[in-house]
Amino acid sequence: MPDNKKQHFVSQFYLRNFSNHAEKKFINIFHIKSGRHINSVKIEDQAQKDYFYGCELAFEKALTDIEDETSPILQTIIQRGDVPKYLSEDYQTLLMYCIFQHHRTLYAADAMDEQLDKTVKIIFKSHPKIGPHLDNYLV
């Protein structure tokens, strides 16, 4: 498999915090569509999509760098209950991770696509050749 083909929209390091297995490679999930609990699914196969961020890997690499900085901060919070001091470097790193995490989900991607579709349709609705056909397409 090509490097970085599976691109996670929820970090694997984050999901490992919900594992009750010693090796931290599996989690239990609830499959919403089927209404089923599924035990011991591989973390590496969850919350990911092939080339979710595209084939150019610069953005994926930048996210990995942020995750590498964030992981020890979250471990400190979990193990000791110590949260970073307000506006400290760790605080800002954690805040940046939270912002990226919020905007890198499938839901966020779908919402952005929907907003773009609506925006383009508003812009071109009065165009004599394009406007009448816009409702037939997703842009």
Short mmCIF file of N, CA and C in Angstrom, two decimals:
data_model
loop_
_atom_site.label_atom_id
_atom_site.label_comp_id
_atom_site.label_asym_id
_atom_site.label_seq_id
_atom_site.Cartn_x
_atom_site.Cartn_y
_atom_site.Cartn_z
N MET A 1 0.85 -1.19 0.00
CA MET A 1 0.00 0.00 0.00
C MET A 1 0.89 1.24 0.00
N PRO A 2 0.56 2.24 -0.80
CA PRO A 2 1.36 3.47 -0.82
C PRO A 2 1.40 4.13 0.55
N ASP A 3 2.49 4.82 0.82
CA ASP A 3 2.61 5.54 2.09
C ASP A 3 1.49 6.55 2.24
N ASN A 4 0.94 6.61 3.44
CA ASN A 4 -0.08 7.59 3.81
C ASN A 4 -1.35 7.52 2.96
N LYS A 5 -1.67 6.36 2.42
CA LYS A 5 -2.92 6.22 1.68
C LYS A 5 -4.11 6.36 2.63
N LYS A 6 -4.04 5.65 3.77
CA LYS A 6 -5.09 5.77 4.79
C LYS A 6 -4.84 7.05 5.56
N GLN A 7 -5.71 8.03 5.38
CA GLN A 7 -5.55 9.31 6.06
C GLN A 7 -6.69 9.45 7.07
N HIS A 8 -6.30 9.56 8.32
CA HIS A 8 -7.26 9.58 9.42
C HIS A 8 -7.81 10.97 9.67
N PHE A 9 -9.12 11.04 9.86
CA PHE A 9 -9.72 12.31 10.23
C PHE A 9 -9.94 12.39 11.73
N VAL A 10 -9.69 11.30 12.44
CA VAL A 10 -9.54 11.31 13.90
C VAL A 10 -8.20 10.61 14.15
N SER A 11 -7.33 11.26 14.85
CA SER A 11 -5.97 10.78 15.06
C SER A 11 -5.95 9.41 15.75
N GLN A 12 -5.06 8.55 15.27
CA GLN A 12 -4.91 7.24 15.90
C GLN A 12 -4.42 7.38 17.34
N PHE A 13 -3.53 8.31 17.59
CA PHE A 13 -3.03 8.49 18.96
C PHE A 13 -4.19 8.87 19.89
N TYR A 14 -5.14 9.62 19.39
CA TYR A 14 -6.29 10.03 20.19
C TYR A 14 -7.19 8.82 20.47
N LEU A 15 -7.45 8.02 19.43
CA LEU A 15 -8.31 6.85 19.58
C LEU A 15 -7.72 5.83 20.55
N ARG A 16 -6.38 5.72 20.60
CA ARG A 16 -5.73 4.77 21.52
C ARG A 16 -6.11 5.05 22.98
N ASN A 17 -6.47 6.27 23.28
CA ASN A 17 -6.87 6.60 24.65
C ASN A 17 -8.19 5.95 25.04
N PHE A 18 -8.91 5.40 24.07
CA PHE A 18 -10.19 4.75 24.34
C PHE A 18 -10.08 3.23 24.24
N SER A 19 -8.87 2.72 24.12
CA SER A 19 -8.65 1.29 24.03
C SER A 19 -8.50 0.70 25.41
N ASN A 20 -9.12 -0.47 25.61
CA ASN A 20 -8.93 -1.18 26.88
C ASN A 20 -8.06 -2.42 26.66
N HIS A 21 -7.40 -2.49 25.52
CA HIS A 21 -6.49 -3.58 25.21
C HIS A 21 -5.06 -3.16 25.57
N ALA A 22 -4.28 -4.10 26.03
CA ALA A 22 -2.92 -3.80 26.49
C ALA A 22 -2.07 -3.16 25.39
N GLU A 23 -2.20 -3.64 24.16
CA GLU A 23 -1.36 -3.13 23.09
C GLU A 23 -1.91 -1.85 22.45
N LYS A 24 -3.09 -1.41 22.86
CA LYS A 24 -3.68 -0.15 22.39
C LYS A 24 -3.86 -0.10 20.88
N LYS A 25 -4.16 -1.26 20.25
CA LYS A 25 -4.35 -1.30 18.81
C LYS A 25 -5.81 -1.51 18.43
N PHE A 26 -6.66 -1.73 19.42
CA PHE A 26 -8.07 -2.03 19.16
C PHE A 26 -8.96 -1.17 20.04
N ILE A 27 -10.14 -0.85 19.52
CA ILE A 27 -11.17 -0.17 20.31
C ILE A 27 -12.50 -0.86 20.05
N ASN A 28 -13.46 -0.58 20.90
CA ASN A 28 -14.83 -1.02 20.67
C ASN A 28 -15.58 0.17 20.07
N ILE A 29 -16.49 -0.13 19.15
CA ILE A 29 -17.22 0.95 18.50
C ILE A 29 -18.71 0.67 18.53
N PHE A 30 -19.49 1.70 18.28
CA PHE A 30 -20.92 1.59 18.07
C PHE A 30 -21.18 2.03 16.64
N HIS A 31 -21.69 1.11 15.82
CA HIS A 31 -22.00 1.40 14.42
C HIS A 31 -23.39 2.00 14.37
N ILE A 32 -23.47 3.28 14.10
CA ILE A 32 -24.73 4.02 14.18
C ILE A 32 -25.77 3.49 13.21
N LYS A 33 -25.40 3.26 11.95
CA LYS A 33 -26.38 2.84 10.95
C LYS A 33 -27.03 1.50 11.28
N SER A 34 -26.25 0.56 11.80
CA SER A 34 -26.81 -0.76 12.12
C SER A 34 -27.29 -0.86 13.56
N GLY A 35 -26.87 0.08 14.40
CA GLY A 35 -27.25 0.05 15.82
C GLY A 35 -26.53 -1.04 16.60
N ARG A 36 -25.36 -1.46 16.12
CA ARG A 36 -24.63 -2.56 16.76
C ARG A 36 -23.36 -2.07 17.45
N HIS A 37 -23.05 -2.73 18.57
CA HIS A 37 -21.75 -2.57 19.21
C HIS A 37 -20.82 -3.59 18.57
N ILE A 38 -19.61 -3.16 18.25
CA ILE A 38 -18.63 -4.06 17.66
C ILE A 38 -17.37 -3.98 18.52
N ASN A 39 -16.93 -5.13 19.00
CA ASN A 39 -15.76 -5.19 19.88
C ASN A 39 -14.48 -5.44 19.09
N SER A 40 -13.41 -4.86 19.57
CA SER A 40 -12.06 -5.13 19.08
C SER A 40 -11.87 -4.90 17.59
N VAL A 41 -12.12 -3.68 17.15
CA VAL A 41 -11.81 -3.30 15.76
C VAL A 41 -10.47 -2.58 15.77
N LYS A 42 -9.72 -2.76 14.69
CA LYS A 42 -8.40 -2.13 14.60
C LYS A 42 -8.54 -0.62 14.51
N ILE A 43 -7.79 0.07 15.33
CA ILE A 43 -7.77 1.53 15.30
C ILE A 43 -7.32 2.04 13.93
N GLU A 44 -6.34 1.37 13.34
CA GLU A 44 -5.81 1.85 12.06
C GLU A 44 -6.85 1.85 10.95
N ASP A 45 -7.93 1.10 11.13
CA ASP A 45 -8.99 1.04 10.11
C ASP A 45 -10.16 1.97 10.40
N GLN A 46 -10.11 2.68 11.51
CA GLN A 46 -11.24 3.53 11.92
C GLN A 46 -10.98 4.99 11.60
N ALA A 47 -12.06 5.73 11.36
CA ALA A 47 -12.01 7.18 11.17
C ALA A 47 -10.95 7.57 10.14
N GLN A 48 -10.94 6.86 9.01
CA GLN A 48 -9.97 7.13 7.96
C GLN A 48 -10.62 6.91 6.61
N LYS A 49 -10.01 7.50 5.63
CA LYS A 49 -10.47 7.36 4.25
C LYS A 49 -9.24 7.49 3.36
N ASP A 50 -9.19 6.69 2.31
CA ASP A 50 -8.06 6.78 1.39
C ASP A 50 -7.95 8.19 0.83
N TYR A 51 -6.77 8.75 1.00
CA TYR A 51 -6.44 10.08 0.46
C TYR A 51 -7.50 11.14 0.81
N PHE A 52 -7.96 11.12 2.04
CA PHE A 52 -8.95 12.08 2.52
C PHE A 52 -8.49 13.51 2.31
N TYR A 53 -7.18 13.76 2.48
CA TYR A 53 -6.62 15.10 2.30
C TYR A 53 -5.98 15.27 0.93
N GLY A 54 -6.11 14.26 0.08
CA GLY A 54 -5.55 14.32 -1.27
C GLY A 54 -4.25 13.53 -1.37
N CYS A 55 -3.77 13.37 -2.59
CA CYS A 55 -2.55 12.60 -2.85
C CYS A 55 -1.29 13.39 -2.50
N GLU A 56 -1.36 14.70 -2.52
CA GLU A 56 -0.24 15.53 -2.08
C GLU A 56 -0.19 15.42 -0.56
N LEU A 57 0.93 14.97 -0.03
CA LEU A 57 0.98 14.58 1.38
C LEU A 57 1.46 15.69 2.32
N ALA A 58 1.63 16.91 1.83
CA ALA A 58 2.15 17.99 2.68
C ALA A 58 1.20 18.28 3.84
N PHE A 59 -0.11 18.32 3.58
CA PHE A 59 -1.07 18.61 4.65
C PHE A 59 -1.11 17.47 5.66
N GLU A 60 -1.10 16.24 5.17
CA GLU A 60 -1.07 15.07 6.05
C GLU A 60 0.17 15.11 6.95
N LYS A 61 1.30 15.49 6.39
CA LYS A 61 2.55 15.59 7.16
C LYS A 61 2.44 16.69 8.21
N ALA A 62 1.84 17.81 7.86
CA ALA A 62 1.68 18.90 8.83
C ALA A 62 0.78 18.46 9.99
N LEU A 63 -0.28 17.72 9.69
CA LEU A 63 -1.16 17.21 10.75
C LEU A 63 -0.40 16.24 11.65
N THR A 64 0.43 15.40 11.05
CA THR A 64 1.23 14.46 11.83
C THR A 64 2.16 15.20 12.79
N ASP A 65 2.75 16.28 12.34
CA ASP A 65 3.63 17.08 13.20
C ASP A 65 2.85 17.66 14.38
N ILE A 66 1.65 18.17 14.12
CA ILE A 66 0.81 18.72 15.20
C ILE A 66 0.42 17.61 16.17
N GLU A 67 0.07 16.43 15.64
CA GLU A 67 -0.30 15.30 16.50
C GLU A 67 0.87 14.87 17.37
N ASP A 68 2.07 14.84 16.80
CA ASP A 68 3.27 14.45 17.56
C ASP A 68 3.52 15.42 18.72
N GLU A 69 3.21 16.69 18.54
CA GLU A 69 3.37 17.67 19.62
C GLU A 69 2.24 17.57 20.64
N THR A 70 1.05 17.20 20.18
CA THR A 70 -0.13 17.18 21.05
C THR A 70 -0.19 15.93 21.92
N SER A 71 0.25 14.80 21.40
CA SER A 71 0.12 13.54 22.12
C SER A 71 0.67 13.57 23.55
N PRO A 72 1.90 14.04 23.77
CA PRO A 72 2.40 14.06 25.16
C PRO A 72 1.63 15.03 26.06
N ILE A 73 1.08 16.07 25.48
CA ILE A 73 0.27 17.02 26.27
C ILE A 73 -0.99 16.33 26.76
N LEU A 74 -1.65 15.60 25.87
CA LEU A 74 -2.86 14.87 26.28
C LEU A 74 -2.53 13.77 27.28
N GLN A 75 -1.40 13.11 27.11
CA GLN A 75 -1.00 12.07 28.07
C GLN A 75 -0.81 12.66 29.46
N THR A 76 -0.22 13.84 29.54
CA THR A 76 -0.03 14.50 30.83
C THR A 76 -1.39 14.83 31.46
N ILE A 77 -2.31 15.31 30.66
CA ILE A 77 -3.66 15.62 31.17
C ILE A 77 -4.33 14.35 31.69
N ILE A 78 -4.25 13.27 30.93
CA ILE A 78 -4.89 12.01 31.31
C ILE A 78 -4.25 11.40 32.55
N GLN A 79 -2.92 11.37 32.59
CA GLN A 79 -2.22 10.70 33.68
C GLN A 79 -2.19 11.50 34.97
N ARG A 80 -2.03 12.81 34.85
CA ARG A 80 -1.87 13.64 36.05
C ARG A 80 -3.00 14.61 36.30
N GLY A 81 -3.81 14.84 35.29
CA GLY A 81 -4.88 15.82 35.43
C GLY A 81 -4.39 17.25 35.30
N ASP A 82 -3.13 17.41 34.89
CA ASP A 82 -2.55 18.74 34.74
C ASP A 82 -2.86 19.29 33.36
N VAL A 83 -3.58 20.40 33.32
CA VAL A 83 -3.86 21.04 32.04
C VAL A 83 -2.82 22.14 31.81
N PRO A 84 -2.50 22.42 30.55
CA PRO A 84 -1.50 23.47 30.28
C PRO A 84 -1.95 24.82 30.80
N LYS A 85 -0.99 25.61 31.23
CA LYS A 85 -1.27 26.97 31.68
C LYS A 85 -1.79 27.80 30.51
N TYR A 86 -2.73 28.65 30.81
CA TYR A 86 -3.36 29.51 29.82
C TYR A 86 -2.31 30.26 29.00
N LEU A 87 -2.42 30.18 27.69
CA LEU A 87 -1.56 30.83 26.70
C LEU A 87 -0.13 30.31 26.65
N SER A 88 0.16 29.24 27.39
CA SER A 88 1.49 28.63 27.28
C SER A 88 1.63 27.97 25.92
N GLU A 89 2.85 27.55 25.58
CA GLU A 89 3.07 26.88 24.30
C GLU A 89 2.24 25.60 24.20
N ASP A 90 2.18 24.82 25.28
CA ASP A 90 1.36 23.59 25.28
C ASP A 90 -0.12 23.91 25.12
N TYR A 91 -0.56 24.97 25.77
CA TYR A 91 -1.96 25.39 25.64
C TYR A 91 -2.28 25.72 24.18
N GLN A 92 -1.41 26.48 23.54
CA GLN A 92 -1.63 26.87 22.15
C GLN A 92 -1.56 25.66 21.21
N THR A 93 -0.67 24.72 21.49
CA THR A 93 -0.58 23.49 20.68
C THR A 93 -1.87 22.69 20.81
N LEU A 94 -2.35 22.53 22.03
CA LEU A 94 -3.59 21.79 22.26
C LEU A 94 -4.78 22.48 21.60
N LEU A 95 -4.82 23.79 21.69
CA LEU A 95 -5.89 24.55 21.06
C LEU A 95 -5.85 24.38 19.54
N MET A 96 -4.66 24.45 18.96
CA MET A 96 -4.51 24.26 17.52
C MET A 96 -4.99 22.86 17.12
N TYR A 97 -4.61 21.84 17.88
CA TYR A 97 -5.04 20.48 17.59
C TYR A 97 -6.58 20.39 17.64
N CYS A 98 -7.19 20.98 18.66
CA CYS A 98 -8.66 20.93 18.80
C CYS A 98 -9.34 21.61 17.61
N ILE A 99 -8.81 22.72 17.18
CA ILE A 99 -9.39 23.43 16.03
C ILE A 99 -9.26 22.59 14.78
N PHE A 100 -8.07 22.05 14.53
CA PHE A 100 -7.89 21.18 13.36
C PHE A 100 -8.80 19.96 13.45
N GLN A 101 -8.88 19.34 14.63
CA GLN A 101 -9.71 18.14 14.77
C GLN A 101 -11.17 18.44 14.48
N HIS A 102 -11.63 19.57 14.92
CA HIS A 102 -13.02 19.95 14.69
C HIS A 102 -13.32 20.09 13.20
N HIS A 103 -12.35 20.58 12.45
CA HIS A 103 -12.58 20.86 11.03
C HIS A 103 -12.11 19.76 10.08
N ARG A 104 -11.59 18.65 10.59
CA ARG A 104 -11.06 17.62 9.70
C ARG A 104 -11.89 16.35 9.67
N THR A 105 -13.14 16.43 10.06
CA THR A 105 -14.01 15.26 10.07
C THR A 105 -14.77 15.14 8.75
N LEU A 106 -15.37 13.98 8.52
CA LEU A 106 -16.22 13.80 7.34
C LEU A 106 -17.38 14.79 7.38
N TYR A 107 -17.94 15.00 8.57
CA TYR A 107 -19.05 15.94 8.70
C TYR A 107 -18.62 17.35 8.26
N ALA A 108 -17.45 17.77 8.71
CA ALA A 108 -16.96 19.10 8.34
C ALA A 108 -16.71 19.20 6.84
N ALA A 109 -16.17 18.13 6.25
CA ALA A 109 -15.93 18.13 4.80
C ALA A 109 -17.26 18.20 4.05
N ASP A 110 -18.25 17.45 4.49
CA ASP A 110 -19.57 17.48 3.85
C ASP A 110 -20.22 18.85 4.01
N ALA A 111 -20.09 19.45 5.18
CA ALA A 111 -20.67 20.77 5.41
C ALA A 111 -19.99 21.82 4.52
N MET A 112 -18.67 21.71 4.35
CA MET A 112 -17.96 22.64 3.50
C MET A 112 -18.38 22.46 2.04
N ASP A 113 -18.54 21.22 1.60
CA ASP A 113 -19.01 20.95 0.24
C ASP A 113 -20.40 21.54 0.02
N GLU A 114 -21.27 21.36 1.00
CA GLU A 114 -22.63 21.90 0.89
C GLU A 114 -22.61 23.42 0.82
N GLN A 115 -21.79 24.04 1.64
CA GLN A 115 -21.70 25.50 1.64
C GLN A 115 -21.16 26.02 0.32
N LEU A 116 -20.14 25.33 -0.23
CA LEU A 116 -19.59 25.72 -1.52
C LEU A 116 -20.65 25.58 -2.61
N ASP A 117 -21.40 24.49 -2.59
CA ASP A 117 -22.45 24.27 -3.57
C ASP A 117 -23.48 25.40 -3.51
N LYS A 118 -23.91 25.75 -2.31
CA LYS A 118 -24.89 26.84 -2.16
C LYS A 118 -24.33 28.18 -2.63
N THR A 119 -23.07 28.44 -2.29
CA THR A 119 -22.44 29.71 -2.68
C THR A 119 -22.34 29.84 -4.20
N VAL A 120 -21.88 28.80 -4.85
CA VAL A 120 -21.76 28.84 -6.31
C VAL A 120 -23.12 29.01 -6.96
N LYS A 121 -24.12 28.34 -6.43
CA LYS A 121 -25.46 28.44 -7.00
C LYS A 121 -26.04 29.85 -6.82
N ILE A 122 -25.75 30.48 -5.71
CA ILE A 122 -26.21 31.85 -5.50
C ILE A 122 -25.52 32.79 -6.49
N ILE A 123 -24.21 32.60 -6.67
CA ILE A 123 -23.45 33.47 -7.56
C ILE A 123 -23.92 33.34 -9.01
N PHE A 124 -24.19 32.12 -9.45
CA PHE A 124 -24.51 31.89 -10.86
C PHE A 124 -26.00 31.76 -11.16
N LYS A 125 -26.87 31.94 -10.18
CA LYS A 125 -28.29 31.74 -10.43
C LYS A 125 -28.86 32.71 -11.48
N SER A 126 -28.29 33.89 -11.59
CA SER A 126 -28.80 34.85 -12.58
C SER A 126 -28.11 34.73 -13.94
N HIS A 127 -27.14 33.84 -14.07
CA HIS A 127 -26.47 33.65 -15.35
C HIS A 127 -27.46 32.99 -16.32
N PRO A 128 -27.69 33.58 -17.50
CA PRO A 128 -28.73 33.09 -18.41
C PRO A 128 -28.51 31.65 -18.90
N LYS A 129 -27.29 31.23 -19.08
CA LYS A 129 -27.04 29.88 -19.59
C LYS A 129 -26.82 28.85 -18.49
N ILE A 130 -26.31 29.27 -17.36
CA ILE A 130 -25.99 28.34 -16.28
C ILE A 130 -27.11 28.26 -15.25
N GLY A 131 -27.68 29.41 -14.88
CA GLY A 131 -28.68 29.50 -13.82
C GLY A 131 -29.81 28.49 -13.91
N PRO A 132 -30.45 28.33 -15.06
CA PRO A 132 -31.58 27.40 -15.14
C PRO A 132 -31.22 25.93 -14.88
N HIS A 133 -29.95 25.59 -14.94
CA HIS A 133 -29.53 24.18 -14.80
C HIS A 133 -28.87 23.85 -13.46
N LEU A 134 -28.65 24.83 -12.63
CA LEU A 134 -27.89 24.63 -11.40
C LEU A 134 -28.51 23.61 -10.47
N ASP A 135 -29.84 23.56 -10.39
CA ASP A 135 -30.47 22.63 -9.46
C ASP A 135 -30.27 21.17 -9.87
N ASN A 136 -29.82 20.93 -11.07
CA ASN A 136 -29.60 19.57 -11.56
C ASN A 136 -28.22 19.04 -11.18
N TYR A 137 -27.37 19.88 -10.57
CA TYR A 137 -25.99 19.50 -10.32
C TYR A 137 -25.55 19.89 -8.91
N LEU A 138 -24.61 19.10 -8.41
CA LEU A 138 -23.86 19.50 -7.23
C LEU A 138 -22.54 20.03 -7.74
N VAL A 139 -22.15 21.20 -7.27
CA VAL A 139 -20.90 21.79 -7.75
C VAL A 139 -19.79 21.56 -6.75
#
